Every structure is written in C-alpha cells, then in structure tokens.
mmCIF file of C-alpha atoms in Angstrom:
data_model
loop_
_atom_site.group_PDB
_atom_site.id
_atom_site.type_symbol
_atom_site.label_atom_id
_atom_site.label_comp_id
_atom_site.label_asym_id
_atom_site.label_seq_id
_atom_site.Cartn_x
_atom_site.Cartn_y
_atom_site.Cartn_z
ATOM 1 C CA MET W 292 5.097 33.182 -9.556
ATOM 2 C CA ASN W 293 3.366 29.984 -10.626
ATOM 3 C CA ILE W 294 5.409 26.772 -10.809
ATOM 4 C CA PRO W 295 4.834 24.510 -13.852
ATOM 5 C CA LEU W 296 3.295 21.281 -12.519
ATOM 6 C CA SER W 297 4.527 17.916 -13.755
ATOM 7 C CA LYS W 298 2.249 15.049 -14.698
ATOM 8 C CA ARG W 299 0.813 13.214 -11.721
ATOM 9 C CA LEU W 300 1.050 9.443 -11.382
ATOM 10 C CA PHE W 301 -1.030 8.537 -8.338
ATOM 11 C CA VAL W 302 -2.347 11.870 -7.032
ATOM 12 C CA THR W 303 -5.592 13.043 -8.622
ATOM 13 C CA ARG W 304 -5.384 16.599 -7.253
ATOM 14 C CA TYR W 305 -2.541 18.519 -5.649
ATOM 15 C CA PRO W 306 -3.061 20.768 -2.615
ATOM 16 C CA ALA W 307 -4.170 24.259 -3.608
ATOM 17 C CA GLY W 308 -0.828 25.852 -2.700
ATOM 18 C CA CYS W 309 1.358 23.701 -4.967
ATOM 19 C CA ALA W 310 1.337 26.212 -7.815
ATOM 20 C CA THR W 311 3.232 28.761 -5.684
ATOM 21 C CA ASN W 312 4.801 26.625 -2.924
ATOM 22 C CA ALA W 313 7.863 24.771 -4.249
ATOM 23 C CA GLU W 314 8.439 22.817 -1.027
ATOM 24 C CA LEU W 315 4.856 21.573 -0.942
ATOM 25 C CA LEU W 316 5.034 20.558 -4.595
ATOM 26 C CA SER W 317 8.302 18.722 -3.938
ATOM 27 C CA ALA W 318 6.689 16.852 -1.042
ATOM 28 C CA MET W 319 3.827 15.633 -3.239
ATOM 29 C CA GLN W 320 6.145 14.596 -6.069
ATOM 30 C CA THR W 321 8.425 12.759 -3.655
ATOM 31 C CA PHE W 322 5.442 10.945 -2.152
ATOM 32 C CA GLU W 323 4.644 9.600 -5.619
ATOM 33 C CA THR W 324 8.264 8.393 -5.799
ATOM 34 C CA VAL W 325 7.664 6.565 -2.497
ATOM 35 C CA ILE W 326 4.870 4.574 -4.164
ATOM 36 C CA VAL W 327 7.097 3.731 -7.157
ATOM 37 C CA LEU W 328 9.813 2.476 -4.795
ATOM 38 C CA ILE W 329 7.236 0.412 -2.892
ATOM 39 C CA ALA W 330 6.120 -1.106 -6.204
ATOM 40 C CA TYR W 331 9.650 -2.358 -6.862
ATOM 41 C CA ARG W 332 10.117 -3.413 -3.237
ATOM 42 C CA ARG W 333 12.892 -0.937 -2.465
ATOM 43 C CA PHE W 334 11.423 -0.438 0.983
ATOM 44 C CA PRO W 335 14.433 1.187 2.712
ATOM 45 C CA HIS W 336 14.708 3.743 -0.094
ATOM 46 C CA ALA W 337 10.927 4.275 0.090
ATOM 47 C CA LEU W 338 11.419 5.132 3.759
ATOM 48 C CA THR W 339 14.222 7.610 3.079
ATOM 49 C CA SER W 340 12.136 9.227 0.332
ATOM 50 C CA CYS W 341 9.178 9.448 2.699
ATOM 51 C CA ALA W 342 11.393 11.246 5.231
ATOM 52 C CA SER W 343 12.498 13.654 2.483
ATOM 53 C CA ALA W 344 8.855 14.262 1.554
ATOM 54 C CA LEU W 345 8.103 15.062 5.199
ATOM 55 C CA GLU W 346 11.000 17.527 5.366
ATOM 56 C CA SER W 347 9.796 19.304 2.219
ATOM 57 C CA LEU W 348 6.220 19.322 3.461
ATOM 58 C CA LEU W 349 7.146 20.897 6.794
ATOM 59 C CA GLN W 350 9.495 23.380 5.104
ATOM 60 C CA GLY W 351 6.501 24.463 3.025
ATOM 61 C CA SER W 352 4.177 24.774 6.026
ATOM 62 C CA SER W 353 3.556 27.763 8.269
ATOM 63 C CA ILE W 354 5.589 26.544 11.228
ATOM 64 C CA GLY W 355 8.435 29.069 11.210
ATOM 65 C CA ALA W 356 10.879 26.732 9.482
ATOM 66 C CA ALA W 357 14.412 27.843 8.614
ATOM 67 C CA LYS W 358 16.090 26.542 5.455
ATOM 68 C CA LYS W 359 18.756 24.686 7.443
ATOM 69 C CA ASP W 360 16.230 22.863 9.677
ATOM 70 C CA GLY W 361 16.341 19.076 9.507
ATOM 71 C CA LEU W 362 13.511 16.681 10.173
ATOM 72 C CA GLN W 363 13.966 16.578 13.946
ATOM 73 C CA ILE W 364 13.761 20.385 14.324
ATOM 74 C CA LEU W 365 10.947 20.664 11.773
ATOM 75 C CA VAL W 366 8.846 18.122 13.666
ATOM 76 C CA ARG W 367 9.524 19.938 16.929
ATOM 77 C CA LYS W 368 8.365 23.239 15.400
ATOM 78 C CA ALA W 369 5.294 21.592 13.870
ATOM 79 C CA THR W 370 4.222 20.246 17.272
ATOM 80 C CA THR W 371 3.988 23.833 18.595
ATOM 81 C CA LYS W 372 1.583 24.816 15.808
ATOM 82 C CA SER W 373 -0.859 21.902 16.003
ATOM 83 C CA SER W 374 -2.051 19.916 19.009
ATOM 84 C CA ALA W 375 -2.846 16.966 16.707
ATOM 85 C CA VAL W 376 0.719 16.938 15.397
ATOM 86 C CA GLY W 377 1.977 17.296 18.970
ATOM 87 C CA ALA W 378 -0.001 14.212 19.984
ATOM 88 C CA PHE W 379 1.459 12.068 17.181
ATOM 89 C CA ALA W 380 3.707 9.264 18.475
ATOM 90 C CA PRO W 381 7.103 10.943 19.114
ATOM 91 C CA ASP W 382 9.000 7.688 19.680
ATOM 92 C CA GLU W 383 7.989 6.348 16.265
ATOM 93 C CA MET W 384 9.045 9.600 14.584
ATOM 94 C CA ASN W 385 12.445 9.261 16.249
ATOM 95 C CA ASP W 386 12.674 5.652 15.044
ATOM 96 C CA LEU W 387 11.849 6.746 11.483
ATOM 97 C CA ARG W 388 14.468 9.492 11.549
ATOM 98 C CA GLU W 389 17.159 7.201 13.008
ATOM 99 C CA LEU W 390 16.525 4.415 10.495
ATOM 100 C CA ARG W 391 16.542 6.972 7.671
ATOM 101 C CA ASN W 392 19.937 8.250 8.832
ATOM 102 C CA GLN W 393 21.306 4.715 9.098
ATOM 103 C CA ILE W 394 20.167 3.815 5.569
ATOM 104 C CA VAL W 395 21.471 7.065 4.062
ATOM 105 C CA HIS W 396 24.894 6.849 5.680
ATOM 106 C CA ARG W 397 25.498 3.093 5.952
ATOM 107 C CA GLY W 398 23.339 1.510 3.293
ATOM 108 C CA PHE W 399 20.794 -1.252 3.919
ATOM 109 C CA SER W 400 20.288 -5.005 3.798
ATOM 110 C CA PRO W 401 17.243 -7.283 3.393
ATOM 111 C CA GLN W 402 16.880 -7.216 7.187
ATOM 112 C CA ASP W 403 15.877 -3.553 6.873
ATOM 113 C CA ASP W 404 12.818 -4.344 4.726
ATOM 114 C CA GLY W 405 10.548 -5.239 7.646
ATOM 115 C CA PRO W 406 11.410 -2.236 9.851
ATOM 116 C CA SER W 407 11.152 0.077 6.829
ATOM 117 C CA VAL W 408 7.674 -1.211 5.932
ATOM 118 C CA ASP W 409 6.623 -1.036 9.577
ATOM 119 C CA LEU W 410 7.652 2.630 9.873
ATOM 120 C CA LEU W 411 6.227 3.581 6.478
ATOM 121 C CA ILE W 412 2.788 2.225 7.382
ATOM 122 C CA SER W 413 2.664 3.128 11.055
ATOM 123 C CA THR W 414 4.451 6.485 10.975
ATOM 124 C CA GLY W 415 5.618 7.970 7.668
ATOM 125 C CA ILE W 416 2.410 7.902 5.639
ATOM 126 C CA PRO W 417 0.080 8.712 8.593
ATOM 127 C CA PHE W 418 2.298 11.653 9.633
ATOM 128 C CA MET W 419 2.254 13.018 6.094
ATOM 129 C CA GLU W 420 -1.525 12.673 6.030
ATOM 130 C CA LEU W 421 -1.778 14.519 9.336
ATOM 131 C CA CYS W 422 0.522 17.406 8.368
ATOM 132 C CA LEU W 423 -1.231 17.899 5.027
ATOM 133 C CA ARG W 424 -4.558 17.999 6.844
ATOM 134 C CA GLU W 425 -3.415 20.317 9.627
ATOM 135 C CA PHE W 426 -1.313 22.779 7.643
ATOM 136 C CA HIS W 427 -2.794 22.625 4.135
ATOM 137 C CA HIS W 428 -6.422 21.490 4.636
ATOM 138 C CA TYR W 429 -5.828 18.584 2.275
ATOM 139 C CA GLU W 430 -6.753 14.906 2.553
ATOM 140 C CA LEU W 431 -3.985 12.770 1.081
ATOM 141 C CA LEU W 432 -5.866 9.475 0.812
ATOM 142 C CA GLY W 433 -8.933 11.235 -0.558
ATOM 143 C CA ASN W 434 -6.891 12.567 -3.476
ATOM 144 C CA LEU W 435 -5.131 9.419 -4.680
ATOM 145 C CA LEU W 436 -6.236 7.072 -7.435
ATOM 146 C CA PRO W 437 -9.010 4.998 -5.792
ATOM 147 C CA GLU W 438 -7.238 1.645 -6.255
ATOM 148 C CA VAL W 439 -3.985 3.030 -4.815
ATOM 149 C CA GLU W 440 -5.890 4.443 -1.838
ATOM 150 C CA LYS W 441 -7.645 1.082 -1.375
ATOM 151 C CA HIS W 442 -4.398 -0.885 -1.244
ATOM 152 C CA ILE W 443 -2.725 1.561 1.131
ATOM 153 C CA GLN W 444 -5.690 0.867 3.416
ATOM 154 C CA VAL W 445 -5.247 -2.885 2.827
ATOM 155 C CA ALA W 446 -1.609 -2.512 3.904
ATOM 156 C CA GLN W 447 -2.711 -0.688 7.046
ATOM 157 C CA GLN W 448 -5.205 -3.437 7.918
ATOM 158 C CA VAL W 449 -2.703 -6.256 7.298
ATOM 159 C CA HIS W 450 -0.103 -4.352 9.331
ATOM 160 C CA GLN W 451 -2.524 -3.926 12.236
ATOM 161 C CA LEU W 452 -3.240 -7.660 12.275
ATOM 162 C CA ALA W 453 0.422 -8.625 11.825
ATOM 163 C CA LYS W 454 1.322 -6.615 14.928
ATOM 164 C CA THR W 455 -0.828 -8.955 17.024
ATOM 165 C CA VAL W 456 1.493 -11.882 16.249
ATOM 166 C CA ALA W 457 4.704 -12.071 18.263
ATOM 167 C CA GLY W 458 7.641 -11.672 15.905
ATOM 168 C CA GLY W 459 5.243 -11.096 13.009
ATOM 169 C CA ARG W 460 6.741 -10.221 9.624
ATOM 170 C CA MET W 461 5.965 -6.815 8.169
ATOM 171 C CA SER W 462 7.572 -6.758 4.730
ATOM 172 C CA HIS W 463 4.564 -8.461 3.107
ATOM 173 C CA CYS W 464 2.055 -5.832 4.238
ATOM 174 C CA LEU W 465 2.562 -3.785 1.057
ATOM 175 C CA ASP W 466 2.431 -6.783 -1.315
ATOM 176 C CA SER W 467 -0.929 -5.995 -2.914
ATOM 177 C CA LEU W 468 -0.061 -2.299 -3.430
ATOM 178 C CA SER W 469 3.330 -3.242 -4.852
ATOM 179 C CA TYR W 470 1.810 -5.756 -7.263
ATOM 180 C CA LEU W 471 -0.991 -3.388 -8.312
ATOM 181 C CA VAL W 472 1.370 -0.558 -9.248
ATOM 182 C CA ARG W 473 3.725 -2.858 -11.182
ATOM 183 C CA LEU W 474 0.710 -4.270 -12.997
ATOM 184 C CA ARG W 475 -0.560 -0.818 -13.939
ATOM 185 C CA PHE W 476 2.894 0.253 -15.120
ATOM 186 C CA ALA W 477 3.094 -2.864 -17.296
ATOM 187 C CA GLU W 478 -0.337 -2.137 -18.751
ATOM 188 C CA GLY W 479 0.435 1.527 -19.308
ATOM 189 C CA ASN W 480 -2.661 2.342 -17.245
ATOM 190 C CA LEU W 481 -1.164 5.141 -15.185
ATOM 191 C CA PRO W 482 -1.409 8.796 -16.235
ATOM 192 C CA GLY W 483 1.469 9.904 -18.448
ATOM 193 C CA TRP W 484 2.694 6.394 -19.271
ATOM 194 C CA GLU W 485 2.666 4.778 -22.693
ATOM 195 C CA ASP W 486 1.537 1.246 -23.358
ATOM 196 C CA ILE W 487 4.615 -0.910 -22.884
ATOM 197 C CA ALA W 488 2.913 -4.286 -22.572
ATOM 198 C CA GLN W 489 -0.354 -6.005 -23.270
ATOM 199 C CA HIS W 490 -2.313 -7.712 -20.519
ATOM 200 C CA GLY W 491 -5.390 -9.942 -20.723
ATOM 201 C CA GLU W 492 -6.397 -12.272 -23.488
ATOM 202 C CA ALA W 493 -2.967 -12.031 -25.135
ATOM 203 C CA THR W 494 -1.700 -14.339 -22.397
ATOM 204 C CA GLY W 495 -4.406 -16.912 -23.004
ATOM 205 C CA ASN W 496 -8.110 -17.310 -22.557
ATOM 206 C CA ARG W 497 -8.971 -16.096 -19.059
ATOM 207 C CA LEU W 498 -11.882 -18.464 -18.535
ATOM 208 C CA GLU W 499 -9.724 -21.435 -19.439
ATOM 209 C CA ARG W 500 -6.970 -20.283 -17.074
ATOM 210 C CA VAL W 501 -9.457 -19.820 -14.242
ATOM 211 C CA GLU W 502 -10.911 -23.275 -14.806
ATOM 212 C CA ARG W 503 -7.444 -24.868 -14.871
ATOM 213 C CA ALA W 504 -6.509 -23.131 -11.637
ATOM 214 C CA LYS W 505 -9.722 -24.298 -9.976
ATOM 215 C CA GLN W 506 -9.214 -27.877 -11.146
ATOM 216 C CA GLN W 507 -5.630 -27.946 -9.855
ATOM 217 C CA LEU W 508 -6.711 -26.771 -6.416
ATOM 218 C CA GLU W 509 -9.683 -29.152 -6.297
ATOM 219 C CA LEU W 510 -7.453 -32.088 -7.248
ATOM 220 C CA ALA W 511 -5.427 -31.263 -4.160
ATOM 221 C CA GLY W 512 -8.612 -31.724 -2.131
ATOM 222 C CA GLU W 513 -9.088 -28.049 -1.324
ATOM 223 C CA VAL W 514 -12.335 -26.108 -0.952
ATOM 224 C CA THR W 515 -11.977 -23.306 -3.491
ATOM 225 C CA TRP W 516 -14.169 -20.558 -4.871
ATOM 226 C CA PRO W 517 -13.733 -17.959 -7.641
ATOM 227 C CA LEU W 518 -13.975 -14.322 -6.523
ATOM 228 C CA THR W 519 -13.324 -10.930 -8.055
ATOM 229 C CA CYS W 520 -9.599 -10.229 -7.816
ATOM 230 C CA ALA W 521 -8.968 -7.413 -5.354
ATOM 231 C CA VAL W 522 -5.863 -6.379 -7.319
ATOM 232 C CA CYS W 523 -6.755 -6.435 -11.027
ATOM 233 C CA GLY W 524 -10.528 -6.231 -10.519
ATOM 234 C CA GLU W 525 -11.393 -9.080 -12.890
ATOM 235 C CA PRO W 526 -14.492 -11.061 -11.793
ATOM 236 C CA ASP W 527 -14.442 -14.780 -11.009
ATOM 237 C CA CYS W 528 -10.711 -15.212 -11.574
ATOM 238 C CA ALA W 529 -9.245 -15.101 -8.056
ATOM 239 C CA MET W 530 -9.308 -18.683 -6.816
ATOM 240 C CA VAL W 531 -9.488 -18.641 -3.009
ATOM 241 C CA GLU W 532 -8.593 -21.671 -0.912
ATOM 242 C CA LEU W 533 -10.875 -21.987 2.107
ATOM 243 C CA GLY W 534 -10.502 -23.728 5.433
ATOM 244 C CA PHE W 535 -12.280 -23.525 8.756
ATOM 245 C CA ASP W 536 -11.583 -20.940 11.423
ATOM 246 C CA GLY W 537 -9.925 -22.588 14.429
ATOM 247 C CA ALA W 538 -11.690 -20.241 16.847
ATOM 248 C CA LYS W 539 -15.043 -20.573 15.086
ATOM 249 C CA PRO W 540 -15.077 -23.967 13.324
ATOM 250 C CA SER W 541 -18.398 -23.216 11.653
ATOM 251 C CA ARG W 542 -16.946 -20.219 9.786
ATOM 252 C CA LEU W 543 -15.131 -20.495 6.459
ATOM 253 C CA GLN W 544 -11.665 -18.921 6.588
ATOM 254 C CA PRO W 545 -9.769 -17.613 3.516
ATOM 255 C CA MET W 546 -6.372 -19.348 3.532
ATOM 256 C CA ALA W 547 -4.709 -18.519 0.215
ATOM 257 C CA MET W 548 -5.523 -16.989 -3.143
ATOM 258 C CA THR W 549 -4.235 -16.948 -6.700
ATOM 259 C CA CYS W 550 -5.554 -14.793 -9.538
ATOM 260 C CA ALA W 551 -5.603 -16.704 -12.806
ATOM 261 C CA ASP W 552 -5.664 -13.425 -14.722
ATOM 262 C CA CYS W 553 -3.078 -11.055 -13.229
ATOM 263 C CA GLY W 554 -1.084 -13.669 -11.296
ATOM 264 C CA PHE W 555 -1.264 -12.075 -7.851
ATOM 265 C CA SER W 556 -1.069 -14.665 -5.091
ATOM 266 C CA ALA W 557 -0.982 -14.690 -1.310
ATOM 267 C CA GLY W 558 -0.744 -17.507 1.190
ATOM 268 C CA PRO W 559 0.845 -18.504 4.512
ATOM 269 C CA ALA W 560 3.987 -16.507 3.695
ATOM 270 C CA GLN W 561 1.849 -13.333 3.679
ATOM 271 C CA PRO W 562 -0.126 -13.604 6.932
ATOM 272 C CA PHE W 563 -3.552 -11.925 6.896
ATOM 273 C CA MET W 564 -3.241 -10.681 3.280
ATOM 274 C CA THR W 565 -5.756 -13.179 1.830
ATOM 275 C CA GLU W 566 -8.065 -12.596 4.795
ATOM 276 C CA VAL W 567 -8.121 -8.817 4.345
ATOM 277 C CA LEU W 568 -8.524 -9.001 0.559
ATOM 278 C CA THR W 569 -11.290 -11.616 0.403
ATOM 279 C CA THR W 570 -13.221 -11.945 3.696
ATOM 280 C CA ASP W 571 -16.165 -9.747 2.636
ATOM 281 C CA GLN W 572 -16.597 -11.641 -0.636
ATOM 282 C CA VAL W 573 -16.292 -15.010 1.100
ATOM 283 C CA LYS W 574 -18.978 -14.036 3.614
ATOM 284 C CA ALA W 575 -21.315 -12.969 0.814
ATOM 285 C CA ALA W 576 -20.736 -16.207 -1.128
ATOM 286 C CA GLU W 577 -20.720 -18.560 1.881
ATOM 287 C CA PRO W 578 -24.258 -19.966 1.413
ATOM 288 C CA LEU W 579 -23.454 -20.900 -2.208
ATOM 289 C CA ILE W 580 -20.068 -22.359 -1.239
ATOM 290 C CA ARG W 581 -21.646 -24.551 1.437
ATOM 291 C CA GLN W 582 -24.336 -25.692 -0.968
ATOM 292 C CA GLU W 583 -21.757 -26.522 -3.673
ATOM 293 C CA TYR W 584 -19.531 -28.548 -1.316
ATOM 294 C CA GLY W 585 -22.257 -29.949 0.924
ATOM 295 C CA LEU W 586 -20.784 -28.292 4.010
#
C-alpha cells in the first residue's frame, strides 16, 4: 500500500522505499523538522528530533528491529548488519542518546546549546547519512537543496576548526545554515510556502547600502572588500574586513563580514565562520585588494 507523501521542504528526492515504508518516510520528515529547529536555534530540540529520526530510520531498515526497540538496541542491531555502522564512533552515539534522554526528561538550558550542536554535527547527521547509505542506498547530502547542503558542509568545516581550540564554542557552527533557512522562509522561497515577506529592493537600494557599509568600515581604518554573500548569493554586497595572518603575515586573513543585502554577519564571536565562508573569494581577489590598498 502506497503512503501519500507530504510536500518536501529541504529534501529534493526521498529514498525509493518511502512510498511503502512508513518508518523511513517518518525519518525523512523528521530530519526536515531538525533543519527547521536549527533555523530557529532550538538546538536541544533539534538534537532530540534527530535522535527520533534515527530511531525511525533504523526501525525501517533491515536489521531485525522489534517495535519496542529503543535507540540503543537499534544501534546495536545495526552494527551487526554493517561493518561501516559498526565502526562508527560508539562513545559519541552514547553521548547523543544520553543528552537526548536528559533533554526529554529534564528540559534544557542555554548551556545545552553547544553540546547539542556538537553532537548534531559530529554524530547525529553523519550517522543518519551513514545508515541511509548502508541500508537504503541513498545519499542524504546529495538529495538536499544545494544551498542547504552547502551550509551543512560549512557547519562541518567550522566545527572541525573549532575543535582545535581549547574550550572552543560550538553553538555558532550552524549560524549560516540557521540564517539561510530563516531568510528563505521569510522570502517564501522554500517549496510549499507562500510569500509572507518581500526581500530586496523594498528595504532600500542595495548598491547604496553596500556603499554605506563599505564607507563605515573604511572610516574605521579597516581593509575591506565586497564579495558575493555566501548566504543570500547576492554579488558584491558582503563586506569583508581583512587583516593579516599571524602565522603568515604576508597573507590576507578574513576577520569579519557583514552582508548589506540580507544582513548576515559573522565576526570574532563566531570563530572560523568568516574564514570558511570567504577564504576562497579572498584568495581570488587578493591581487586586486593589494593593488587597491597599496599593500
């Protein structure tokens, strides 16, 4: 019996079995809810939803699952059916399950944001990718909206760099994905959503806003350069503040950024975010930047 499929928000194609596999369909729908919760920075609830998606996914996989099996037993059964799943970090899966249980039964506080983001990026999403690949021959990141896929990868890169800093914060790693999804909701530019706001020239002339932003930064004595915004995609509207790399003084280093069009910004409070979002563009523009500033 085929199951009626709901409209998709971020997934471009469901796994082939979704039309007849209710648990698999539930897992995919719940994963989309995870992204919505990330967008509105409800990170602990995004983690609990991710754990629920994993339970549904494994219930709908050929691992010999019983209806009463919880996540711990489901993971254990999955490891016997796939060597790749068996090799996945067991300690991190235990951490994810324990934090999920704590949040569900005792609630959460702002102090749970960082650990929730850490486990989402390092464990929850990668484990879902792996199980979909192993048990359903489906690539999760290859079947998301391209800009959503891109900013999940940005989060992974920022997270990897943040781990190298002792006591590094993690809650900012999903900032660009969060901002992107809120922006697209506001624009009505996600499948199945009506226009609920207007974005662009209604908020003022973009070129004038970009020029004002550049002038404000230059008055502060900063080296700045306009780049294409990695979030909204508008050209020449992301003003990037540049400094010099302490390890390589001859190299320009992205320090902070502000988009004069969509308003996304990142700076010292979001370590490595500006670097990941803009380094390639800065490298490409470096000869022109040096010529403009006489560097």
